[in-house]
Structures are given as structure tokens and as C-alpha cells.
Amino acid sequence: MRSLPTLLLALCATACSTPPETPPSRFVAPLGDAVTPADVRYRVAAPDLLVLRAPGVRHLDKLLARVAPDGHISAGPLGDCPAAGRTTAAIAADLTARLRAQVADSAIPTNATVDVAVLEYASQFFYVAATNAPDPGRKPFTGADTVISALVDAGFGPAAPPWPRHVSVSRAPRDGRAAATAIVDVRHMLRTGDLRENYLLEPGDVVEVPPDRPAPRAPNE
């Protein structure tokens, strides 16, 4: 018969080997109550439309640049720049370095910087499948999309149609990771403020809202 210390050690080993219940590993929520730049990992792709901002620099400030099929943008006086697969911060750093290499030009401020933002998200999408929503279907993926914001985009809210009770988020295989599905209790999030299931979406995700169930009929109907 096992001694009590030995039995306790065995029980502890079994408990420690069982991982605690957590959301599916492929689903993460924003770091805080709202999506911040730290949460967003959007990578540019063709045919996104970018806007460059470089105050004080003629022919570059407020320049619009469409990502071409070869993945490059035309940055005016700074030439072509690779963009596809990169964040806007990485593109901005590249263009700022190019710009500062031209400070010998008296028309360019010595501390000039280039900022890059996505003006038109045209390359990646997620989907809201809901027969009871005013505006379901394909939605532009921005990197800051969550389960709740997707439902708002589809027309759900406190008025009609009311928030659904549950939705599922389906995610296709990606980067060697298997397909995954998460069931989200929307009413619980809204009632309690617990947003741990307000997952950040990825390109290609499908947010599916189950159809409304018809009201039960009275026995004599």
C-alpha cells in the first residue's frame, strides 16, 4: 500500500500534467478592453491602398500608393518600395531612412519622417454568416477586427436584430496550424463585461450566427 506522501505526489503529478481549461490556442483576445496598436499585426498586401504622410516634403506628403501585384508601391521621389507582407511601421521606417539619406537637399527638413497608413483595406477579408442580420457577408479585414466588431459590422446591436446569444468562429488551417473553431457566448460578454472571448479575427475567418429559433406555438394553435 502506498504511503500518504507518495500518494499525494502521484496525485499532484497527475493534476499538473492536465493543462487548465483555456480558450483555443489559435484564438486570442485584445490585450486590454479595447484594440490598441499593440494588438494589430496587419500585413499589407496587393491591392491595398496606402497613404504616405511626410509633412514639409513636397511630392511625398499625402501621396496615395496602391500596392501593385508585384508587392511594391511607388513612393514618388523615393522610388519603388517593397510593401507586401510588411507592416505599415516597417514600410514607414524604410521610407524614412531613404528620405533622410537625401537631407543634403535643402528642401527636405533634417528631421523629416514618413508615416504610412492603410487607406483602403482591399486584400484580405473575413465573413459573417447570418440569415438574420441586415448586412452579412464579406467584410474587409483590418487587423483590428473582433467578434463584437464583426457583429456590429453585420448590423447587430441593442436594437433589432438583438445581439445573438452564441456565435461560432471558424478558422482555416494556416501557417502549419490545424483548423479550429471557437464557440463564443456573446450575451455573457455583454452582460458581464468579460471580454476574454472577444477574439481578434484573422483573414478568412467565418463568424457564424445560428438562425433564430421560431417561438413555440401554443397547444391549441
Short mmCIF file of C-alpha atoms in Angstrom, two decimals:
data_model
loop_
_atom_site.label_atom_id
_atom_site.label_comp_id
_atom_site.label_asym_id
_atom_site.label_seq_id
_atom_site.Cartn_x
_atom_site.Cartn_y
_atom_site.Cartn_z
CA MET A 1 0.00 0.00 0.00
CA ARG A 2 1.29 3.45 -0.93
CA SER A 3 2.28 5.84 1.81
CA LEU A 4 0.36 9.10 2.07
CA PRO A 5 3.28 11.29 0.84
CA THR A 6 3.77 9.00 -2.19
CA LEU A 7 0.04 9.12 -2.99
CA LEU A 8 -0.03 12.92 -2.72
CA LEU A 9 2.96 13.21 -5.06
CA ALA A 10 1.25 10.95 -7.59
CA LEU A 11 -1.96 12.99 -7.45
CA CYS A 12 -0.01 16.22 -7.84
CA ALA A 13 1.82 14.85 -10.88
CA THR A 14 -1.48 13.88 -12.49
CA ALA A 15 -3.06 17.27 -11.79
CA CYS A 16 -0.01 19.18 -13.00
CA SER A 17 0.07 17.19 -16.25
CA THR A 18 -3.50 18.25 -17.07
CA PRO A 19 -3.50 21.71 -18.66
CA PRO A 20 -6.09 24.15 -17.33
CA GLU A 21 -9.07 25.00 -19.49
CA THR A 22 -8.13 27.85 -21.80
CA PRO A 23 -9.53 29.34 -25.00
CA PRO A 24 -8.44 27.51 -28.15
CA SER A 25 -4.76 28.20 -28.73
CA ARG A 26 -5.45 29.74 -32.12
CA PHE A 27 -7.78 32.38 -30.63
CA VAL A 28 -6.58 35.38 -28.65
CA ALA A 29 -8.40 38.45 -27.38
CA PRO A 30 -7.06 42.04 -27.33
CA LEU A 31 -4.54 42.84 -24.63
CA GLY A 32 -7.00 45.18 -22.90
CA ASP A 33 -10.63 46.24 -23.06
CA ALA A 34 -10.11 47.81 -26.49
CA VAL A 35 -7.98 47.02 -29.52
CA THR A 36 -4.75 49.04 -29.44
CA PRO A 37 -1.86 49.31 -31.94
CA ALA A 38 -0.04 46.70 -29.85
CA ASP A 39 -2.75 44.15 -30.77
CA VAL A 40 -2.74 44.83 -34.51
CA ARG A 41 -0.42 42.78 -36.69
CA TYR A 42 -1.80 43.72 -40.09
CA ARG A 43 0.45 42.96 -43.03
CA VAL A 44 -0.07 44.85 -46.25
CA ALA A 45 -0.90 43.02 -49.49
CA ALA A 46 -2.00 43.85 -53.03
CA PRO A 47 -4.21 45.70 -53.87
CA ASP A 48 -4.34 47.69 -50.58
CA LEU A 49 -4.22 51.46 -50.93
CA LEU A 50 -1.76 53.28 -48.68
CA VAL A 51 -1.38 56.96 -47.85
CA LEU A 52 2.05 58.42 -47.10
CA ARG A 53 2.39 61.42 -44.83
CA ALA A 54 5.61 63.44 -44.73
CA PRO A 55 4.88 66.99 -43.52
CA GLY A 56 7.02 69.57 -45.26
CA VAL A 57 8.11 67.26 -48.08
CA ARG A 58 6.65 68.19 -51.47
CA HIS A 59 5.60 65.39 -53.83
CA LEU A 60 5.55 62.91 -50.95
CA ASP A 61 3.19 64.21 -48.26
CA LYS A 62 -0.35 62.82 -48.69
CA LEU A 63 0.78 60.65 -51.60
CA LEU A 64 -1.51 57.71 -52.36
CA ALA A 65 0.22 54.44 -53.20
CA ARG A 66 -1.56 51.30 -54.38
CA VAL A 67 0.22 48.01 -53.67
CA ALA A 68 0.97 46.55 -57.09
CA PRO A 69 0.69 42.84 -57.98
CA ASP A 70 4.47 42.54 -57.58
CA GLY A 71 4.10 43.71 -53.96
CA HIS A 72 5.73 47.14 -54.39
CA ILE A 73 4.45 50.69 -54.04
CA SER A 74 5.59 53.76 -55.93
CA ALA A 75 6.75 56.28 -53.31
CA GLY A 76 7.22 59.24 -55.63
CA PRO A 77 10.70 60.77 -55.24
CA LEU A 78 11.79 57.81 -53.07
CA GLY A 79 11.22 55.28 -55.85
CA ASP A 80 9.62 51.85 -55.58
CA CYS A 81 9.46 50.23 -52.15
CA PRO A 82 8.56 46.64 -51.17
CA ALA A 83 5.29 46.60 -49.23
CA ALA A 84 3.52 43.24 -49.46
CA GLY A 85 3.91 41.10 -46.35
CA ARG A 86 5.18 44.04 -44.26
CA THR A 87 3.57 46.16 -41.56
CA THR A 88 2.95 49.85 -42.17
CA ALA A 89 5.54 50.62 -39.47
CA ALA A 90 8.20 48.65 -41.35
CA ILE A 91 7.38 50.40 -44.62
CA ALA A 92 7.46 53.78 -42.89
CA ALA A 93 10.88 53.05 -41.37
CA ASP A 94 12.23 52.08 -44.79
CA LEU A 95 10.90 55.25 -46.43
CA THR A 96 12.11 57.46 -43.57
CA ALA A 97 15.63 56.07 -43.97
CA ARG A 98 15.53 56.76 -47.69
CA LEU A 99 14.24 60.27 -47.10
CA ARG A 100 16.89 61.14 -44.54
CA ALA A 101 19.56 59.96 -46.95
CA GLN A 102 18.52 62.93 -49.07
CA VAL A 103 18.86 65.62 -46.39
CA ALA A 104 21.52 67.31 -48.50
CA ASP A 105 18.56 68.59 -50.49
CA SER A 106 17.75 71.86 -48.73
CA ALA A 107 14.04 71.35 -49.47
CA ILE A 108 13.90 68.38 -47.09
CA PRO A 109 13.77 69.03 -43.31
CA THR A 110 16.62 67.28 -41.45
CA ASN A 111 14.20 65.59 -39.04
CA ALA A 112 11.72 64.57 -41.76
CA THR A 113 9.79 61.34 -41.22
CA VAL A 114 7.36 59.31 -43.29
CA ASP A 115 4.21 57.82 -41.80
CA VAL A 116 2.27 55.11 -43.63
CA ALA A 117 -1.37 54.15 -43.11
CA VAL A 118 -3.79 51.87 -44.93
CA LEU A 119 -6.45 53.96 -46.60
CA GLU A 120 -8.30 51.10 -48.28
CA TYR A 121 -8.23 47.53 -46.99
CA ALA A 122 -8.72 45.64 -50.24
CA SER A 123 -6.66 42.46 -49.94
CA GLN A 124 -7.97 40.38 -47.05
CA PHE A 125 -11.43 39.60 -45.72
CA PHE A 126 -13.43 37.80 -43.05
CA TYR A 127 -17.05 36.69 -43.30
CA VAL A 128 -20.20 36.97 -41.22
CA ALA A 129 -22.71 34.21 -41.99
CA ALA A 130 -26.09 35.22 -40.56
CA THR A 131 -29.52 34.87 -42.11
CA ASN A 132 -30.99 37.26 -39.52
CA ALA A 133 -28.51 40.15 -39.99
CA PRO A 134 -29.13 43.30 -42.07
CA ASP A 135 -25.65 43.28 -43.62
CA PRO A 136 -23.92 39.88 -43.51
CA GLY A 137 -21.25 38.65 -45.90
CA ARG A 138 -17.67 39.57 -46.72
CA LYS A 139 -16.00 42.29 -44.64
CA PRO A 140 -12.59 43.94 -45.10
CA PHE A 141 -10.01 42.59 -42.68
CA THR A 142 -8.14 45.41 -40.90
CA GLY A 143 -6.22 43.58 -38.20
CA ALA A 144 -8.33 45.27 -35.50
CA ASP A 145 -11.47 43.21 -36.08
CA THR A 146 -13.00 41.29 -33.17
CA VAL A 147 -16.06 39.08 -32.71
CA ILE A 148 -18.09 42.02 -31.36
CA SER A 149 -16.97 44.47 -34.06
CA ALA A 150 -17.80 41.88 -36.74
CA LEU A 151 -21.33 41.56 -35.38
CA VAL A 152 -21.69 45.35 -35.35
CA ASP A 153 -20.48 45.46 -38.97
CA ALA A 154 -23.22 42.95 -39.83
CA GLY A 155 -25.89 45.13 -38.22
CA PHE A 156 -26.41 43.52 -34.81
CA GLY A 157 -26.80 45.68 -31.71
CA PRO A 158 -29.04 46.53 -28.78
CA ALA A 159 -31.94 47.22 -31.16
CA ALA A 160 -33.37 44.82 -33.75
CA PRO A 161 -31.88 42.47 -34.56
CA PRO A 162 -30.73 41.95 -30.97
CA TRP A 163 -27.34 40.51 -30.14
CA PRO A 164 -27.20 36.75 -30.78
CA ARG A 165 -26.70 34.51 -27.78
CA HIS A 166 -23.84 32.47 -29.22
CA VAL A 167 -21.73 32.56 -32.37
CA SER A 168 -19.01 30.30 -33.73
CA VAL A 169 -15.73 31.47 -35.20
CA SER A 170 -14.21 29.05 -37.72
CA ARG A 171 -10.56 29.37 -38.71
CA ALA A 172 -8.96 27.54 -41.63
CA PRO A 173 -5.55 25.83 -41.46
CA ARG A 174 -2.81 28.46 -41.53
CA ASP A 175 0.98 28.52 -41.16
CA GLY A 176 1.08 24.82 -40.29
CA ARG A 177 -1.67 25.12 -37.66
CA ALA A 178 -4.77 22.98 -37.83
CA ALA A 179 -8.26 24.32 -38.43
CA ALA A 180 -10.05 25.49 -35.30
CA THR A 181 -13.50 26.59 -34.14
CA ALA A 182 -14.43 28.60 -31.06
CA ILE A 183 -17.92 28.99 -29.61
CA VAL A 184 -18.40 32.47 -28.17
CA ASP A 185 -21.03 33.36 -25.57
CA VAL A 186 -21.89 36.87 -26.79
CA ARG A 187 -24.64 37.57 -24.24
CA HIS A 188 -22.29 36.65 -21.39
CA MET A 189 -19.65 39.10 -22.63
CA LEU A 190 -22.14 41.93 -22.93
CA ARG A 191 -23.83 41.18 -19.60
CA THR A 192 -20.67 40.81 -17.52
CA GLY A 193 -18.07 42.87 -19.41
CA ASP A 194 -15.82 39.79 -19.51
CA LEU A 195 -14.25 40.16 -22.99
CA ARG A 196 -11.87 37.20 -22.89
CA GLU A 197 -13.84 35.60 -25.75
CA ASN A 198 -13.91 38.75 -27.87
CA TYR A 199 -11.24 37.20 -30.07
CA LEU A 200 -9.21 39.08 -32.63
CA LEU A 201 -10.12 37.81 -36.09
CA GLU A 202 -7.74 36.59 -38.78
CA PRO A 203 -8.11 36.78 -42.57
CA GLY A 204 -10.57 34.19 -43.85
CA ASP A 205 -12.35 33.69 -40.51
CA VAL A 206 -16.06 32.90 -40.64
CA VAL A 207 -18.25 34.26 -37.84
CA GLU A 208 -21.43 32.21 -37.98
CA VAL A 209 -24.62 33.29 -36.24
CA PRO A 210 -27.18 30.49 -35.78
CA PRO A 211 -30.64 31.27 -37.14
CA ASP A 212 -33.34 32.48 -34.81
CA ARG A 213 -35.49 29.71 -33.42
CA PRO A 214 -39.21 30.19 -34.05
CA ALA A 215 -41.27 30.92 -30.97
CA PRO A 216 -43.05 27.80 -29.60
CA ARG A 217 -46.65 27.51 -30.66
CA ALA A 218 -49.47 27.33 -28.15
CA PRO A 219 -51.07 23.85 -27.82
CA ASN A 220 -54.35 25.00 -29.37
CA GLU A 221 -52.82 26.72 -32.39
#
